[in-house]
Amino acid sequence: MDLPRSFSIREGGSRILNPFDEHKLATLGRALRLPAGSRILDLACGKGEMLCTWARDLGYTGLGVDVSSSFIADADTRARELGVESRVGFRHDDAAGFVHDPEADVASCMGASWIGGGPTWRDSVTGTLALLQRSVRPGGLLLLGEPFWKLRPQSEEALAACHAQTLDDFAELPSLLDHFADLDYDLVEVVMADEHSWDRYAASQWLAIRRWLDANPDDELHGELRTELDASPRQHLLHQRSHLGWGVFVLMRR
């Protein structure tokens, strides 16, 4: 049970594995307005930067779960670096179907709603929110990091550059907001990525891949990642940057 090795190579230079920078992540933590000691479950937690920095700066506690053994190892290291290993923990496990006991104050899934299953964005969002809801106390918060179409692609090239097979792979923002309401959730806070934070996330992958390619010319993944680096900057700058939005939506069950 693990992610392909290419994921850890691609994310080798990143601590936040989504289109947020450290300022937006800090803004989100403060926006929750929770007391110190509040407990968070973070599904598909990546390298644990959210839990570690919020524990350091805001006194939150929590558990992160991720299917990547290398990400979990990095998260454990980060917790020790920041001196918060007594307040946060990390578990190598499949986030899909994972339920927290005891109930948390916050349950989050930041950019990995595929854990909810289903062929369309509606199915994934519905399944992920249902899973998160099982782990929070009454009145608890759900954090959903989700991409959406800022501008609908008008060409197959643009669609493919956004790693989508059909337009229904991502929601348009009005449809996503309507879906939250249909599922009986109030949207109570939001922090959005912007083009700068998208650039930082995307470009850090290019540099990580290039440095890995230089250091590993004979690796079996060299050809695959060389092809990715050839395409990724153009895809991001010409298409992803203008077509895709991303935000963290803070929700409460009505």
GROMACS .gro file of C-alpha atoms in nm:
model
  254
    1MET     CA    1   0.000   0.000   0.000
    2ASP     CA    2   0.180   0.309  -0.124
    3LEU     CA    3   0.187   0.577  -0.392
    4PRO     CA    4   0.402   0.533  -0.702
    5ARG     CA    5   0.759   0.653  -0.651
    6SER     CA    6   0.706   0.933  -0.903
    7PHE     CA    7   0.485   1.115  -0.651
    8SER     CA    8   0.763   1.150  -0.395
    9ILE     CA    9   1.006   1.260  -0.667
   10ARG     CA   10   0.768   1.522  -0.804
   11GLU     CA   11   0.692   1.660  -0.458
   12GLY     CA   12   1.052   1.642  -0.342
   13GLY     CA   13   1.089   2.018  -0.301
   14SER     CA   14   0.746   2.087  -0.148
   15ARG     CA   15   0.612   2.081   0.204
   16ILE     CA   16   0.255   2.183   0.113
   17LEU     CA   17   0.122   1.942  -0.148
   18ASN     CA   18  -0.152   2.163  -0.289
   19PRO     CA   19  -0.176   2.514  -0.443
   20PHE     CA   20  -0.151   2.694  -0.107
   21ASP     CA   21   0.155   2.878   0.016
   22GLU     CA   22   0.246   2.908   0.384
   23HIS     CA   23   0.059   3.238   0.418
   24LYS     CA   24  -0.270   3.097   0.291
   25LEU     CA   25  -0.228   2.789   0.508
   26ALA     CA   26  -0.176   3.010   0.813
   27THR     CA   27  -0.475   3.226   0.717
   28LEU     CA   28  -0.695   2.917   0.699
   29GLY     CA   29  -0.583   2.796   1.041
   30ARG     CA   30  -0.661   3.130   1.202
   31ALA     CA   31  -0.994   3.159   1.020
   32LEU     CA   32  -1.125   2.847   1.199
   33ARG     CA   33  -1.122   3.041   1.529
   34LEU     CA   34  -1.076   2.730   1.739
   35PRO     CA   35  -0.929   2.710   2.089
   36ALA     CA   36  -0.587   2.558   2.153
   37GLY     CA   37  -0.614   2.184   2.195
   38SER     CA   38  -0.878   2.144   1.923
   39ARG     CA   39  -0.832   1.813   1.744
   40ILE     CA   40  -0.805   1.771   1.367
   41LEU     CA   41  -0.820   1.463   1.147
   42ASP     CA   42  -0.645   1.525   0.814
   43LEU     CA   43  -0.710   1.258   0.552
   44ALA     CA   44  -0.453   1.235   0.270
   45CYS     CA   45  -0.233   1.461   0.483
   46GLY     CA   46   0.074   1.452   0.257
   47LYS     CA   47   0.385   1.569   0.446
   48GLY     CA   48   0.181   1.697   0.739
   49GLU     CA   49   0.268   2.065   0.706
   50MET     CA   50  -0.082   2.180   0.794
   51LEU     CA   51  -0.101   1.985   1.120
   52CYS     CA   52   0.258   2.061   1.221
   53THR     CA   53   0.245   2.437   1.166
   54TRP     CA   54  -0.101   2.473   1.316
   55ALA     CA   55   0.015   2.278   1.623
   56ARG     CA   56   0.314   2.511   1.656
   57ASP     CA   57   0.132   2.839   1.590
   58LEU     CA   58  -0.222   2.774   1.714
   59GLY     CA   59  -0.192   2.489   1.963
   60TYR     CA   60  -0.410   2.251   1.762
   61THR     CA   61  -0.362   1.875   1.794
   62GLY     CA   62  -0.439   1.602   1.548
   63LEU     CA   63  -0.380   1.294   1.338
   64GLY     CA   64  -0.276   1.279   0.973
   65VAL     CA   65  -0.334   0.977   0.750
   66ASP     CA   66  -0.171   0.916   0.413
   67VAL     CA   67  -0.109   0.622   0.182
   68SER     CA   68   0.245   0.739   0.100
   69SER     CA   69   0.507   0.595   0.333
   70SER     CA   70   0.762   0.857   0.225
   71PHE     CA   71   0.521   1.144   0.294
   72ILE     CA   72   0.444   1.005   0.640
   73ALA     CA   73   0.816   0.975   0.713
   74ASP     CA   74   0.859   1.341   0.610
   75ALA     CA   75   0.564   1.438   0.831
   76ASP     CA   76   0.716   1.266   1.133
   77THR     CA   77   1.045   1.446   1.066
   78ARG     CA   78   0.868   1.781   1.034
   79ALA     CA   79   0.685   1.729   1.363
   80ARG     CA   80   1.016   1.669   1.538
   81GLU     CA   81   1.175   1.972   1.369
   82LEU     CA   82   0.896   2.196   1.498
   83GLY     CA   83   0.883   2.031   1.840
   84VAL     CA   84   0.517   1.927   1.809
   85GLU     CA   85   0.551   1.548   1.800
   86SER     CA   86   0.357   1.524   2.129
   87ARG     CA   87   0.059   1.707   1.977
   88VAL     CA   88   0.031   1.556   1.629
   89GLY     CA   89   0.073   1.205   1.495
   90PHE     CA   90   0.086   1.049   1.151
   91ARG     CA   91  -0.032   0.712   1.027
   92HIS     CA   92   0.055   0.526   0.708
   93ASP     CA   93  -0.286   0.403   0.597
   94ASP     CA   94  -0.543   0.434   0.321
   95ALA     CA   95  -0.745   0.749   0.389
   96ALA     CA   96  -1.042   0.612   0.194
   97GLY     CA   97  -1.278   0.475   0.456
   98PHE     CA   98  -1.071   0.594   0.753
   99VAL     CA   99  -1.284   0.709   1.049
  100HIS     CA  100  -1.147   0.883   1.358
  101ASP     CA  101  -1.224   0.778   1.713
  102PRO     CA  102  -1.284   0.983   1.924
  103GLU     CA  103  -1.468   1.240   1.717
  104ALA     CA  104  -1.257   1.534   1.602
  105ASP     CA  105  -1.336   1.904   1.605
  106VAL     CA  106  -1.228   1.928   1.240
  107ALA     CA  107  -1.197   1.671   0.961
  108SER     CA  108  -1.018   1.771   0.643
  109CYS     CA  109  -0.931   1.644   0.299
  110MET     CA  110  -0.718   1.891   0.105
  111GLY     CA  111  -0.720   1.816  -0.265
  112ALA     CA  112  -0.777   1.440  -0.255
  113SER     CA  113  -1.154   1.397  -0.286
  114TRP     CA  114  -1.088   1.090  -0.496
  115ILE     CA  115  -1.095   0.910  -0.159
  116GLY     CA  116  -1.473   0.952  -0.174
  117GLY     CA  117  -1.494   0.740  -0.489
  118GLY     CA  118  -1.718   0.775  -0.791
  119PRO     CA  119  -1.665   0.869  -1.156
  120THR     CA  120  -1.761   1.240  -1.136
  121TRP     CA  121  -1.677   1.534  -0.913
  122ARG     CA  122  -2.025   1.513  -0.758
  123ASP     CA  123  -1.968   1.154  -0.653
  124SER     CA  124  -1.622   1.231  -0.513
  125VAL     CA  125  -1.735   1.536  -0.318
  126THR     CA  126  -2.044   1.359  -0.185
  127GLY     CA  127  -1.844   1.055  -0.075
  128THR     CA  128  -1.563   1.255   0.081
  129LEU     CA  129  -1.794   1.479   0.283
  130ALA     CA  130  -1.988   1.175   0.404
  131LEU     CA  131  -1.661   1.014   0.514
  132LEU     CA  132  -1.535   1.328   0.690
  133GLN     CA  133  -1.870   1.379   0.863
  134ARG     CA  134  -1.832   1.039   1.033
  135SER     CA  135  -1.526   1.167   1.222
  136VAL     CA  136  -1.641   1.504   1.358
  137ARG     CA  137  -1.839   1.588   1.667
  138PRO     CA  138  -2.179   1.758   1.632
  139GLY     CA  139  -2.112   2.114   1.521
  140GLY     CA  140  -1.765   2.023   1.393
  141LEU     CA  141  -1.603   2.165   1.081
  142LEU     CA  142  -1.523   1.995   0.751
  143LEU     CA  143  -1.241   2.129   0.532
  144LEU     CA  144  -1.256   2.035   0.166
  145GLY     CA  145  -0.979   2.145  -0.070
  146GLU     CA  146  -1.120   2.117  -0.419
  147PRO     CA  147  -1.035   2.227  -0.774
  148PHE     CA  148  -1.296   2.388  -0.998
  149TRP     CA  149  -1.322   2.532  -1.346
  150LYS     CA  150  -1.242   2.900  -1.339
  151LEU     CA  151  -1.278   2.901  -1.717
  152ARG     CA  152  -1.421   2.609  -1.915
  153PRO     CA  153  -1.166   2.467  -2.163
  154GLN     CA  154  -1.262   2.517  -2.525
  155SER     CA  155  -1.011   2.271  -2.673
  156GLU     CA  156  -0.898   1.915  -2.617
  157GLU     CA  157  -0.546   2.046  -2.559
  158ALA     CA  158  -0.660   2.268  -2.273
  159LEU     CA  159  -0.872   1.990  -2.122
  160ALA     CA  160  -0.584   1.743  -2.129
  161ALA     CA  161  -0.340   2.001  -1.991
  162CYS     CA  162  -0.567   2.029  -1.685
  163HIS     CA  163  -0.546   1.650  -1.639
  164ALA     CA  164  -0.914   1.613  -1.715
  165GLN     CA  165  -1.080   1.367  -1.950
  166THR     CA  166  -1.417   1.542  -1.955
  167LEU     CA  167  -1.556   1.873  -1.833
  168ASP     CA  168  -1.739   1.683  -1.561
  169ASP     CA  169  -1.411   1.589  -1.393
  170PHE     CA  170  -1.423   1.926  -1.215
  171ALA     CA  171  -1.713   2.146  -1.107
  172GLU     CA  172  -1.780   2.501  -1.204
  173LEU     CA  173  -1.788   2.710  -0.887
  174PRO     CA  174  -2.165   2.783  -0.887
  175SER     CA  175  -2.237   2.411  -0.926
  176LEU     CA  176  -1.998   2.323  -0.645
  177LEU     CA  177  -2.164   2.574  -0.411
  178ASP     CA  178  -2.508   2.446  -0.507
  179HIS     CA  179  -2.394   2.091  -0.437
  180PHE     CA  180  -2.283   2.182  -0.085
  181ALA     CA  181  -2.630   2.326  -0.022
  182ASP     CA  182  -2.800   2.021  -0.173
  183LEU     CA  183  -2.602   1.803   0.069
  184ASP     CA  184  -2.731   2.019   0.358
  185TYR     CA  185  -2.407   2.202   0.440
  186ASP     CA  186  -2.347   2.568   0.516
  187LEU     CA  187  -2.033   2.723   0.373
  188VAL     CA  188  -1.892   2.919   0.668
  189GLU     CA  189  -1.538   3.010   0.553
  190VAL     CA  190  -1.323   2.988   0.241
  191VAL     CA  191  -0.962   3.054   0.146
  192MET     CA  192  -0.877   3.050  -0.224
  193ALA     CA  193  -0.552   2.977  -0.404
  194ASP     CA  194  -0.440   3.241  -0.651
  195GLU     CA  195  -0.217   3.239  -0.957
  196HIS     CA  196   0.093   3.309  -0.747
  197SER     CA  197   0.032   3.019  -0.509
  198TRP     CA  198  -0.050   2.791  -0.804
  199ASP     CA  199   0.281   2.894  -0.965
  200ARG     CA  200   0.475   2.811  -0.651
  201TYR     CA  201   0.319   2.466  -0.630
  202ALA     CA  202   0.361   2.381  -0.998
  203ALA     CA  203   0.708   2.525  -1.051
  204SER     CA  204   0.853   2.358  -0.741
  205GLN     CA  205   0.771   2.027  -0.906
  206TRP     CA  206   0.962   2.119  -1.223
  207LEU     CA  207   1.277   2.197  -1.028
  208ALA     CA  208   1.245   1.882  -0.817
  209ILE     CA  209   1.205   1.669  -1.129
  210ARG     CA  210   1.496   1.833  -1.309
  211ARG     CA  211   1.733   1.785  -1.017
  212TRP     CA  212   1.623   1.425  -0.983
  213LEU     CA  213   1.678   1.365  -1.357
  214ASP     CA  214   2.031   1.504  -1.335
  215ALA     CA  215   2.111   1.282  -1.038
  216ASN     CA  216   1.947   0.963  -1.172
  217PRO     CA  217   2.020   0.930  -1.545
  218ASP     CA  218   1.990   0.550  -1.544
  219ASP     CA  219   1.674   0.515  -1.333
  220GLU     CA  220   1.380   0.332  -1.489
  221LEU     CA  221   1.159   0.638  -1.432
  222HIS     CA  222   1.395   0.874  -1.615
  223GLY     CA  223   1.210   0.865  -1.948
  224GLU     CA  224   0.866   0.908  -1.792
  225LEU     CA  225   0.972   1.207  -1.582
  226ARG     CA  226   1.171   1.362  -1.867
  227THR     CA  227   0.853   1.357  -2.076
  228GLU     CA  228   0.659   1.511  -1.787
  229LEU     CA  229   0.908   1.795  -1.745
  230ASP     CA  230   0.898   1.866  -2.119
  231ALA     CA  231   0.520   1.916  -2.103
  232SER     CA  232   0.436   2.047  -1.754
  233PRO     CA  233   0.555   2.411  -1.770
  234ARG     CA  234   0.366   2.475  -2.092
  235GLN     CA  235   0.054   2.300  -1.961
  236HIS     CA  236   0.053   2.510  -1.646
  237LEU     CA  237   0.139   2.848  -1.795
  238LEU     CA  238  -0.087   2.826  -2.099
  239HIS     CA  239  -0.382   2.633  -1.958
  240GLN     CA  240  -0.393   2.534  -1.591
  241ARG     CA  241  -0.315   2.884  -1.468
  242SER     CA  242  -0.614   3.036  -1.649
  243HIS     CA  243  -0.862   2.749  -1.637
  244LEU     CA  244  -0.834   2.598  -1.290
  245GLY     CA  245  -0.921   2.744  -0.952
  246TRP     CA  246  -0.868   2.580  -0.615
  247GLY     CA  247  -0.998   2.659  -0.271
  248VAL     CA  248  -1.052   2.521   0.076
  249PHE     CA  249  -1.419   2.530   0.165
  250VAL     CA  250  -1.509   2.518   0.535
  251LEU     CA  251  -1.845   2.350   0.586
  252MET     CA  252  -2.085   2.279   0.872
  253ARG     CA  253  -2.376   2.036   0.862
  254ARG     CA  254  -2.711   2.208   0.893
   0.00000   0.00000   0.00000
